[in-house]
Coordinates of C-alpha atoms and ligand atoms in Angstrom, one line a residue:
M273 CA -0.1 0.2 0.0
T274 CA 1.6 3.4 -1.0
H275 CA 2.4 6.0 2.1
S276 CA -0.6 8.2 0.4
A277 CA -3.1 5.2 0.5
K278 CA -1.9 4.3 4.3
S279 CA -2.5 8.0 5.5
E280 CA -5.9 7.6 3.7
A281 CA -6.4 4.8 5.2
L282 CA -5.7 6.3 8.8
A283 CA -3.8 3.1 9.5
D284 CA -1.7 5.1 12.2
T285 CA -5.0 5.9 14.1
L286 CA -6.8 2.7 14.9
P287 CA -8.2 2.4 18.3
T288 CA -6.6 -0.7 20.3
A289 CA -7.6 0.0 24.0
L290 CA -11.0 -1.6 25.4
L291 CA -13.5 1.0 26.0
I292 CA -15.3 0.6 29.6
G293 CA -17.3 3.2 31.6
G294 CA -15.8 5.9 29.3
D295 CA -12.1 4.9 30.1
Q296 CA -9.9 3.5 27.4
V297 CA -8.7 0.3 29.3
T298 CA -5.2 -1.5 28.3
G299 CA -3.3 -4.3 30.1
S300 CA -6.7 -6.5 30.0
S301 CA -6.8 -9.9 31.7
G302 CA -7.8 -11.5 28.3
G303 CA -4.2 -10.3 26.8
R304 CA -3.3 -8.9 23.9
Y305 CA -4.1 -9.6 19.9
E306 CA -1.9 -8.9 16.8
H307 CA -5.0 -7.8 14.3
I308 CA -3.9 -9.3 10.9
Y309 CA -4.6 -6.8 7.7
P310 CA -6.1 -9.6 5.1
V311 CA -4.9 -7.7 2.2
T312 CA -1.3 -8.1 3.3
G313 CA -1.2 -11.0 5.7
Q314 CA 0.8 -8.5 8.1
P315 CA -0.3 -7.1 11.4
N316 CA -2.1 -3.6 11.2
A317 CA -2.4 -3.2 15.1
T318 CA -2.1 -4.9 18.3
I319 CA -5.3 -4.8 20.2
E320 CA -6.6 -5.6 24.0
L321 CA -8.6 -8.7 24.6
A322 CA -11.2 -8.6 27.2
G323 CA -11.3 -11.1 29.8
D324 CA -13.3 -11.7 33.0
V325 CA -12.1 -8.7 35.1
E326 CA -13.1 -6.3 32.2
V327 CA -16.5 -8.0 31.7
D328 CA -17.1 -7.4 35.4
R329 CA -15.9 -3.7 35.5
A330 CA -17.7 -3.3 32.3
V331 CA -21.1 -4.8 33.8
K332 CA -20.7 -2.4 37.1
A333 CA -20.3 0.8 34.5
A334 CA -23.4 -0.1 32.7
K335 CA -25.5 -0.7 35.9
E336 CA -24.7 2.8 37.0
A337 CA -25.3 4.2 33.2
Q338 CA -28.4 2.4 32.8
R339 CA -29.9 3.9 35.9
E340 CA -29.0 7.5 35.0
W341 CA -30.0 6.8 31.2
I342 CA -33.7 5.6 32.2
A343 CA -34.1 8.6 34.5
M344 CA -33.7 10.8 32.0
T345 CA -36.9 12.2 29.7
P346 CA -38.0 10.1 26.7
A347 CA -37.3 13.0 24.8
R348 CA -33.7 13.8 26.4
R349 CA -33.1 10.2 25.3
R350 CA -34.4 10.7 21.9
D351 CA -32.2 13.7 21.5
L352 CA -29.5 12.0 22.4
M353 CA -29.8 9.5 19.8
I354 CA -30.4 11.8 17.3
D355 CA -27.2 13.5 17.9
L356 CA -25.7 10.2 17.9
A357 CA -27.2 9.5 14.7
D358 CA -25.5 12.7 13.0
A359 CA -22.6 12.1 14.6
V360 CA -22.1 8.5 13.0
K361 CA -23.0 10.0 9.7
A362 CA -20.5 12.9 10.0
D363 CA -17.6 10.5 11.0
V364 CA -18.7 8.0 8.0
D365 CA -15.2 8.2 6.3
R366 CA -13.4 7.0 9.3
L367 CA -15.6 4.7 10.1
A368 CA -15.7 3.1 6.7
R369 CA -11.9 3.1 6.5
Y370 CA -11.6 1.5 9.9
N371 CA -14.1 -0.9 8.8
V372 CA -11.9 -1.7 5.8
H373 CA -9.2 -2.4 8.3
D374 CA -11.5 -4.6 10.1
F375 CA -11.8 -7.2 7.5
A376 CA -11.3 -6.1 4.2
V377 CA -14.6 -5.5 3.2
T378 CA -14.5 -3.2 -0.1
Y379 CA -14.7 0.8 0.2
M380 CA -17.1 0.6 -2.4
T381 CA -19.6 -0.7 0.2
S382 CA -18.2 -0.1 3.5
P383 CA -19.9 3.4 4.1
G384 CA -22.8 1.7 3.1
H385 CA -22.5 -0.1 6.4
V386 CA -21.9 3.0 8.2
M387 CA -25.0 4.3 6.9
L388 CA -27.2 1.2 7.5
A389 CA -26.3 1.8 11.5
E390 CA -26.7 5.5 10.8
S391 CA -30.4 4.8 9.8
F392 CA -31.3 2.4 12.5
I393 CA -30.1 4.7 15.0
R394 CA -32.0 7.3 13.6
Y395 CA -35.1 5.1 13.4
Y396 CA -35.4 3.9 16.8
A397 CA -34.5 7.5 18.0
G398 CA -37.9 7.8 17.0
W399 CA -39.3 5.3 19.0
V400 CA -38.0 6.2 22.2
D401 CA -40.8 8.5 23.2
K402 CA -43.6 6.8 21.2
S403 CA -43.2 3.1 22.5
T404 CA -46.6 2.9 24.6
G405 CA -48.1 0.7 26.6
S406 CA -51.8 -0.5 26.9
S407 CA -54.6 -0.7 29.4
T408 CA -57.4 -3.4 29.2
P409 CA -60.5 -3.7 31.6
V410 CA -60.4 -6.7 33.5
S411 CA -63.2 -6.2 36.0
D412 CA -66.3 -4.5 37.1
K413 CA -64.9 -2.5 39.5
F414 CA -63.1 -0.5 37.3
D415 CA -59.4 -1.9 38.2
V416 CA -56.7 -0.2 36.2
N417 CA -54.6 -2.8 34.6
L418 CA -51.8 -1.6 32.6
I419 CA -49.6 -3.5 30.2
E420 CA -46.1 -1.9 30.1
R421 CA -42.6 -2.5 28.3
E422 CA -39.7 -2.1 30.3
P423 CA -36.1 -2.5 29.5
Y424 CA -34.0 -5.5 30.6
G425 CA -31.1 -3.3 32.1
V426 CA -27.9 -4.7 30.9
V427 CA -27.7 -6.3 27.7
G428 CA -24.9 -8.2 26.1
I429 CA -24.4 -8.0 22.4
I430 CA -22.1 -10.4 20.6
A431 CA -21.4 -9.5 17.1
P432 CA -19.5 -11.5 14.2
W433 CA -16.7 -10.0 12.5
N434 CA -18.7 -9.4 9.3
G435 CA -20.8 -7.3 10.5
S436 CA -19.3 -5.2 12.9
M437 CA -20.9 -1.5 12.2
V438 CA -24.1 -3.5 11.1
V439 CA -24.8 -5.1 14.4
I440 CA -24.4 -1.5 16.1
G441 CA -27.5 -0.6 13.9
L442 CA -29.7 -3.5 14.4
N443 CA -28.9 -4.6 17.7
V444 CA -27.1 -1.6 19.9
A445 CA -29.9 1.4 18.7
P446 CA -32.8 -0.7 19.6
A447 CA -31.1 -1.7 22.8
L448 CA -30.5 1.9 23.9
A449 CA -34.1 3.0 22.4
A450 CA -35.7 0.2 24.6
G451 CA -33.6 2.0 27.7
N452 CA -30.8 -0.8 28.1
A453 CA -27.2 -0.1 28.8
V454 CA -25.0 -2.1 26.5
I455 CA -22.0 -4.1 26.5
L456 CA -20.7 -4.8 22.8
K457 CA -18.3 -7.5 22.1
P458 CA -17.0 -7.2 18.6
S459 CA -15.1 -10.2 17.3
E460 CA -11.4 -9.8 17.8
L461 CA -10.9 -9.9 13.9
S462 CA -13.2 -6.6 13.8
P463 CA -12.2 -4.1 16.7
F464 CA -11.6 -0.8 15.0
S465 CA -14.9 0.8 13.8
P466 CA -17.2 -0.5 17.0
L467 CA -14.5 1.0 19.0
R468 CA -14.4 4.1 17.2
F469 CA -18.1 4.0 17.7
G470 CA -18.1 3.8 21.5
E471 CA -16.0 7.0 21.4
I472 CA -18.6 8.5 19.5
C473 CA -21.6 7.7 22.1
L474 CA -19.3 9.4 24.4
E475 CA -18.5 12.6 22.3
V476 CA -22.1 13.0 22.1
G477 CA -22.7 12.9 25.4
L478 CA -24.4 9.5 26.3
P479 CA -23.8 8.5 29.8
A480 CA -20.2 7.1 30.4
G481 CA -20.6 3.4 30.9
L482 CA -24.1 3.2 28.5
V483 CA -22.1 1.5 25.8
N484 CA -19.0 -0.2 26.7
V485 CA -16.9 -1.8 23.8
L486 CA -14.9 -5.0 24.5
P487 CA -13.3 -6.6 21.6
S488 CA -12.1 -10.3 22.7
G489 CA -12.3 -13.8 21.3
P490 CA -14.4 -16.8 22.4
E491 CA -12.9 -16.4 25.9
G492 CA -14.2 -12.9 26.4
G493 CA -17.6 -13.5 25.4
E494 CA -17.9 -16.9 27.2
A495 CA -17.1 -14.5 30.4
L496 CA -19.8 -12.1 29.0
V497 CA -22.6 -14.7 28.5
R498 CA -22.0 -16.2 32.2
H499 CA -21.7 -12.8 34.1
P500 CA -24.9 -13.1 36.5
G501 CA -25.1 -9.5 35.9
I502 CA -26.2 -9.6 32.2
D503 CA -30.2 -9.5 31.7
K504 CA -30.1 -10.4 28.2
I505 CA -28.0 -11.7 25.1
H506 CA -28.2 -10.9 21.8
F507 CA -25.7 -13.0 19.5
T508 CA -25.1 -12.7 16.0
G509 CA -22.9 -15.3 14.8
G510 CA -22.6 -19.2 13.8
G511 CA -24.9 -22.0 14.9
D512 CA -22.3 -23.5 16.4
T513 CA -21.6 -20.9 18.4
A514 CA -25.0 -20.0 19.5
R515 CA -25.2 -23.8 20.7
K516 CA -22.1 -23.1 23.0
I517 CA -23.7 -19.7 24.2
I518 CA -27.2 -21.0 25.0
A519 CA -25.3 -23.7 27.1
T520 CA -23.1 -20.7 29.0
A521 CA -26.4 -19.1 29.4
S522 CA -28.3 -21.8 30.9
P523 CA -27.0 -22.0 34.9
N524 CA -28.4 -18.1 34.9
L525 CA -31.1 -18.7 32.6
T526 CA -30.1 -15.7 30.7
P527 CA -32.4 -14.9 27.6
V528 CA -30.5 -15.3 24.2
A529 CA -31.9 -14.1 21.1
T530 CA -30.2 -15.1 18.1
E531 CA -29.4 -14.1 14.4
L532 CA -27.6 -17.0 12.9
G533 CA -26.3 -17.9 9.3
G534 CA -27.9 -19.1 6.1
K535 CA -27.3 -20.9 3.0
S536 CA -30.1 -19.2 1.1
A537 CA -31.4 -20.0 -2.2
N538 CA -31.7 -17.5 -5.5
L539 CA -34.3 -18.8 -7.6
V540 CA -34.3 -17.7 -11.2
F541 CA -37.2 -18.5 -13.4
D542 CA -37.5 -18.1 -17.0
D543 CA -39.3 -15.1 -16.9
A544 CA -36.6 -13.0 -15.2
D545 CA -34.6 -10.4 -16.3
L546 CA -31.6 -12.2 -16.9
D547 CA -29.2 -9.3 -17.5
Q548 CA -30.1 -8.2 -13.9
A549 CA -30.5 -11.3 -12.2
A550 CA -26.7 -12.2 -13.4
I551 CA -25.5 -9.1 -11.9
L552 CA -27.6 -9.5 -8.5
A553 CA -26.7 -13.2 -8.2
A554 CA -23.0 -12.0 -8.8
W555 CA -23.3 -9.6 -6.1
Q556 CA -25.5 -11.7 -3.7
G557 CA -23.2 -14.5 -4.4
P558 CA -19.3 -14.6 -4.8
L559 CA -18.8 -10.8 -5.0
G560 CA -20.5 -9.0 -2.0
Q561 CA -18.1 -9.1 0.9
S562 CA -16.3 -12.1 -0.8
G563 CA -19.1 -14.2 0.0
Q564 CA -18.7 -13.4 3.9
S565 CA -22.3 -12.6 4.4
C566 CA -25.2 -14.4 6.6
A567 CA -27.6 -13.3 3.6
C568 CA -25.3 -14.9 1.1
G569 CA -27.4 -16.5 -2.2
S570 CA -24.8 -19.5 -2.3
R571 CA -27.4 -21.8 -4.1
I572 CA -28.4 -20.6 -7.5
L573 CA -31.3 -22.4 -8.6
V574 CA -32.0 -21.7 -12.6
Q575 CA -35.0 -22.8 -14.5
N576 CA -33.9 -25.4 -17.3
S577 CA -35.0 -23.3 -20.3
V578 CA -33.0 -20.3 -19.2
Y579 CA -30.0 -22.0 -17.7
D580 CA -27.2 -21.5 -20.7
A581 CA -28.4 -17.8 -21.1
F582 CA -28.1 -16.9 -17.6
M583 CA -25.0 -18.8 -16.7
E584 CA -23.1 -17.0 -20.0
R585 CA -24.5 -13.8 -18.2
F586 CA -23.6 -14.5 -14.6
L587 CA -20.0 -16.0 -15.4
G588 CA -19.3 -13.0 -17.6
V589 CA -20.1 -10.9 -14.6
L590 CA -17.8 -12.7 -12.3
G591 CA -15.1 -12.8 -15.0
A592 CA -15.1 -8.8 -15.5
A593 CA -15.0 -7.7 -11.3
T594 CA -12.2 -6.3 -10.1
I595 CA -10.4 -7.7 -7.2
G596 CA -7.9 -6.6 -5.2
D597 CA -6.9 -3.5 -2.6
P598 CA -10.3 -3.0 -0.8
F599 CA -9.2 1.1 -0.4
D600 CA -9.1 1.3 -4.2
P601 CA -12.8 2.4 -4.5
S602 CA -13.4 0.7 -8.1
T603 CA -12.6 -2.8 -6.1
M604 CA -15.6 -5.0 -6.1
M605 CA -14.4 -8.2 -4.1
G606 CA -11.5 -8.2 -1.5
P607 CA -9.8 -10.9 0.4
V608 CA -11.7 -13.1 2.8
V609 CA -11.0 -12.2 6.2
S610 CA -8.0 -14.8 7.4
Q611 CA -5.4 -17.2 6.8
A612 CA -7.9 -19.9 8.6
A613 CA -11.0 -19.0 6.7
T614 CA -8.6 -19.3 3.2
D615 CA -8.0 -22.7 4.6
R616 CA -11.6 -24.0 5.4
I617 CA -13.1 -22.4 2.5
L618 CA -10.4 -24.2 -0.1
S619 CA -10.4 -27.4 1.7
I620 CA -14.5 -27.2 1.2
V621 CA -13.5 -26.7 -2.4
D622 CA -11.1 -29.7 -2.9
R623 CA -13.7 -31.9 -1.4
A624 CA -16.4 -30.9 -3.3
V625 CA -14.0 -31.5 -6.3
D626 CA -12.9 -35.1 -4.8
E627 CA -16.1 -36.2 -3.9
K628 CA -18.0 -35.0 -7.3
M629 CA -20.5 -32.7 -5.5
G630 CA -20.9 -30.9 -8.5
T631 CA -18.9 -29.6 -11.4
L632 CA -16.1 -27.2 -10.9
I633 CA -17.0 -24.3 -13.6
T634 CA -14.8 -21.5 -12.6
G635 CA -12.2 -20.6 -9.5
G636 CA -11.5 -22.6 -6.5
R637 CA -7.9 -21.3 -5.8
R638 CA -6.1 -18.9 -4.1
M639 CA -5.2 -15.8 -6.3
G640 CA -1.7 -15.1 -6.6
G641 CA 0.5 -12.3 -8.1
D642 CA 0.6 -9.1 -6.1
L643 CA -2.6 -10.5 -4.3
S644 CA -0.6 -13.7 -3.2
E645 CA 0.2 -12.3 0.5
G646 CA -3.5 -11.4 0.9
F647 CA -6.2 -14.0 1.6
F648 CA -7.6 -13.7 -2.0
I649 CA -9.4 -16.7 -3.3
E650 CA -11.3 -16.5 -6.9
P651 CA -14.7 -16.2 -7.3
T652 CA -16.0 -20.0 -7.5
V653 CA -19.1 -21.6 -9.1
F654 CA -20.1 -25.1 -9.0
A655 CA -22.7 -26.6 -11.3
D656 CA -25.0 -29.1 -11.3
V657 CA -24.5 -29.4 -7.3
D658 CA -26.2 -32.2 -5.1
N659 CA -28.5 -30.3 -2.9
R660 CA -27.9 -32.9 -0.1
S661 CA -24.1 -32.5 -0.3
S662 CA -22.4 -30.7 2.4
L663 CA -21.2 -28.1 -0.3
A664 CA -25.0 -27.4 -0.3
T665 CA -25.9 -27.5 3.0
V666 CA -23.2 -26.2 5.0
E667 CA -22.3 -22.5 5.3
T668 CA -19.3 -21.6 3.2
F669 CA -19.0 -18.1 4.2
G670 CA -16.7 -17.5 1.0
P671 CA -17.1 -16.5 -2.6
V672 CA -17.9 -20.1 -3.5
V673 CA -21.7 -20.9 -4.9
S674 CA -23.4 -23.9 -6.1
V675 CA -25.9 -23.7 -9.0
M676 CA -28.6 -26.2 -9.7
R677 CA -31.2 -26.8 -12.5
F678 CA -35.3 -26.8 -12.0
T679 CA -38.0 -27.4 -14.3
E680 CA -41.1 -26.9 -12.6
E681 CA -41.6 -23.8 -9.8
S682 CA -43.1 -26.5 -7.1
E683 CA -39.2 -28.3 -7.8
A684 CA -37.5 -25.3 -7.1
V685 CA -39.5 -24.5 -3.9
A686 CA -38.7 -27.7 -2.5
L687 CA -35.1 -27.5 -3.7
A688 CA -34.9 -24.1 -1.7
N689 CA -36.7 -25.4 1.3
D690 CA -34.7 -28.3 1.8
T691 CA -31.8 -26.8 4.3
T692 CA -31.7 -26.4 8.1
F693 CA -31.5 -22.8 7.6
G694 CA -34.1 -20.2 6.7
L695 CA -32.2 -16.7 6.8
N696 CA -33.4 -15.2 3.5
A697 CA -34.2 -16.0 0.0
F698 CA -33.6 -14.2 -3.6
L699 CA -36.4 -14.7 -6.2
Q700 CA -35.7 -13.2 -9.9
T701 CA -39.1 -13.2 -11.9
T702 CA -41.1 -10.7 -13.7
D703 CA -44.6 -12.7 -12.9
L704 CA -46.4 -10.8 -10.0
R705 CA -48.3 -13.9 -9.4
R706 CA -45.2 -15.8 -9.2
A707 CA -43.8 -13.5 -7.0
H708 CA -46.3 -13.8 -4.3
R709 CA -46.9 -17.4 -4.7
V710 CA -43.0 -18.5 -4.3
A711 CA -42.4 -15.7 -1.7
R712 CA -45.1 -17.2 0.7
A713 CA -44.0 -20.8 0.0
L714 CA -40.1 -20.1 0.6
Q715 CA -39.4 -20.9 4.6
S716 CA -37.2 -18.0 5.1
G717 CA -37.3 -14.8 7.3
S718 CA -36.8 -12.4 4.5
V719 CA -37.7 -12.8 0.9
W720 CA -36.2 -10.4 -1.8
V721 CA -37.7 -10.2 -5.4
N722 CA -35.5 -8.9 -8.0
Q723 CA -33.7 -7.2 -5.4
N724 CA -30.3 -7.4 -3.4
S725 CA -29.9 -7.8 0.1
D726 CA -31.4 -4.7 1.5
I727 CA -31.8 -4.8 5.4
Q728 CA -34.0 -1.7 6.4
P729 CA -34.9 -0.2 9.8
Q730 CA -38.6 -0.3 9.1
S731 CA -38.5 -4.1 8.4
P732 CA -37.7 -7.0 10.8
Y733 CA -34.8 -9.2 9.9
G734 CA -34.0 -12.6 11.1
G735 CA -34.2 -16.3 10.4
Y736 CA -36.7 -19.5 10.5
K737 CA -35.7 -22.8 11.7
Q738 CA -31.8 -22.8 12.5
S739 CA -31.0 -19.3 10.9
G740 CA -31.9 -18.0 14.6
S741 CA -35.0 -16.6 16.7
G742 CA -34.0 -12.8 16.9
R743 CA -35.2 -10.2 14.7
A744 CA -33.7 -6.8 13.9
G745 CA -35.1 -3.7 12.8
G746 CA -39.2 -2.4 13.0
L747 CA -41.3 -2.7 16.5
E748 CA -40.1 -6.8 16.4
G749 CA -36.3 -5.3 16.7
L750 CA -37.5 -2.8 19.7
H751 CA -39.4 -5.5 21.6
E752 CA -36.7 -7.8 21.4
F753 CA -35.0 -5.5 24.0
Q754 CA -37.9 -4.9 26.2
Q755 CA -39.4 -7.2 29.0
V756 CA -43.6 -7.0 29.3
K757 CA -44.9 -6.1 32.9
N758 CA -48.9 -6.4 33.9
I759 CA -49.9 -4.1 36.8
R760 CA -53.1 -4.3 38.1
I761 CA -54.5 -1.9 40.7
G762 CA -57.5 -2.6 42.6
M763 CA -60.1 -0.2 43.0
Ligands
TXE218 O1 -19.1 -16.1 14.1 P1 -18.8 -16.9 15.3 P2 -18.0 -15.3 12.7 C1 -23.1 -15.5 11.0 C2 -22.7 -16.2 9.8 C3 -21.5 -16.9 10.1 C4 -21.0 -16.3 11.3 C5 -19.6 -15.7 10.6 O2 -23.9 -16.6 9.1 O3 -22.0 -18.2 10.1 O4 -21.8 -15.5 11.4 O5 -19.3 -14.8 12.0 C6 -18.0 -14.8 19.6 N1 -19.2 -17.6 23.8 N2 -23.6 -14.1 10.6 O6 -17.2 -16.3 12.5 O7 -17.6 -17.6 15.0 C7 -16.9 -14.7 18.6 O8 -15.9 -14.1 19.3 C8 -19.6 -16.1 23.4 C9 -25.2 -14.3 10.8 O9 -17.7 -14.4 14.0 O10 -20.2 -17.6 15.7 C10 -17.4 -13.2 17.8 O11 -17.5 -12.3 18.2 N3 -18.7 -15.8 22.3 C11 -25.6 -12.9 10.9 C12 -18.9 -14.1 17.7 O12 -19.1 -14.7 19.1 C13 -18.2 -16.4 21.2 C14 -25.0 -11.7 10.0 C15 -19.4 -14.6 16.4 O13 -18.5 -15.8 16.3 C16 -18.3 -18.1 21.6 C17 -23.3 -11.9 10.0 C18 -18.5 -18.6 22.7 N4 -18.1 -19.9 23.1 C19 -22.5 -13.2 10.4 N5 -17.4 -18.4 20.4 C20 -27.0 -12.6 11.1 N6 -28.2 -13.7 10.8 O14 -27.8 -11.3 10.6 C21 -17.1 -17.2 19.5 N7 -17.9 -16.2 20.0

C-alpha cells in the first residue's frame, strides 16, 4: 500500500484499547491480539482483548449508566440518539476506513455499512418517546390494568466479524432506545470501527458506561454470557457458537436472542430479466463481501429453459469483477478475512471436487501475483450440485456458490426449502403472481424479489429454522430488548 493510501486509510490511528465506563482500558486480563490485515497478511495493530476482569468492570459501569439513562426524559434520550446518528454520519469516512481495516470489506461498500447503522440509530431514536404500553378492562370494579414494556437493564451484544457496524445498527440502536445499557463484544477480527463508535457515543454525551466496547475472542464472549449481571444476550454469529452460548447462559437462564447463518437460495425463473438476475446473483453470491455474508445467495437455482443464457451472463459478470485492494474505490471484491478462513474455504472446494458434489466451472484457487500476500480466493462456481451434499448444506462463508437446475416451480421451492437454514431467499421473476406465490412458499425470514439484500430499519430481519430466533428492525426489533409487565391496581 502506498504511503498516501496508508495515510488516507488512517492506518496509524486505529483504536486498540477497550472502552469501559468511558475509560480507555489497557493491560487487560484477556491479553493482547495481533490483528492481521487480510490484504497483506501482516499485522496492522495490536489490540487489547477483554477477559473476566474487564467484563465485570463493564457490567458495573453499565448498571450505573443504565439507571442514569432511564431516569432521563424520553425526549432527552430521543435527542441524544438523534445526536448520535448525526455524529455517526459526520464520521462516516473514518468509520468506513476503520471497517476496511477490520475485515477488508471494500471501500465501495463500507460507507453503506456505516450509513445502515446511522439509519437504524435515527429510526429507533424515533421510537424512544412513542413506545407505548396499553391498558385493558379486567373487572367490573374499574380496576386499573396496565400492560407496560420495560428495559431488561444490561444487554450483552455479541457481534460477528463481518458485520461490526451493521450489528451496531441492528442491535445496539434498539437496545438503547428500549432503555438498556450495552456491553458490545465485537470479534477480535473486527475491533476498530466498534471502538470508534464507542468513542462517538461519549463525544455526543451519552452517559459513560452506557455503551461499553470489549473486543475479544470466544473467551471474552463466554465471560460475558456467564456473568450474572447480564440481563439479556443478543448473539449474531454461527449456529455452533449459538449452541455454546445457550449452554453457557443456562445456569443463570439468561435469555438469548440469535441471528445466525444461512444457505440462502436464489431462484431464477424463465421470466426473469436475465441481465439483472446475473448481476444480482454475482453480488448476492461470490462478490458481496467475498461471500462472507449471512445473507449470501449461495445456492442459485436456475430454470432449465434459461440455464445457458443465465450462466453465460453470470460468469461474464464474475469474469469482469475487479478484485484487489479494498481501499481502491473501483475494487468490487477483496480478500476473505483470515488465513484460517482461506484454509477452510479451499478445503471445502477440494472436498467438493474430490467427492464430485458438483462440477467446478470457475475459480477454486487462492489468487497469486500481487495478491499472493493477502487472503484472496477466486470467485468460485460449482454447477449441477447435489442439494444434499455438504457443499449445498453447510455454510461456506466465502466466494463459493452452487448452481442447480430445475424445471417446475414446485421443484424449485422444494429445493430451496430443503435446508436446515431459513434466513433469507432471493427470487428473480417478472411474474407478479409467481412472486407472491413463491415468496409465501419459501421458508425464510426475508424474501427479496428482483432486489439485492437490503436490510432496512422499518423491516424485521431474522431467520426461520436454524437461522436464529431474533429479529432486528421494525417494532419487533425494539421488543427484542424490552420485557413486558402487567400492573393491576384493585379499585
Ligand atoms: O461467527 P462466530 P463469526 C453469521 C454467519 C457465520 C458467522 C460468521 O452466517 O455463520 O456469523 O461470523 C463470539 N461464547 N452471521 O465467524 O465464530 C466471537 O468472538 C461467546 C449471521 O464471527 O460464531 C464473535 O464475536 N461468544 C448474521 C461472535 O461470537 C463467542 C450476520 C461470532 O463468532 C463464543 C452476520 C463463545 N463460546 C454473520 N465463540 C445474521 N444472521 O444477521 C465465539 N464467540
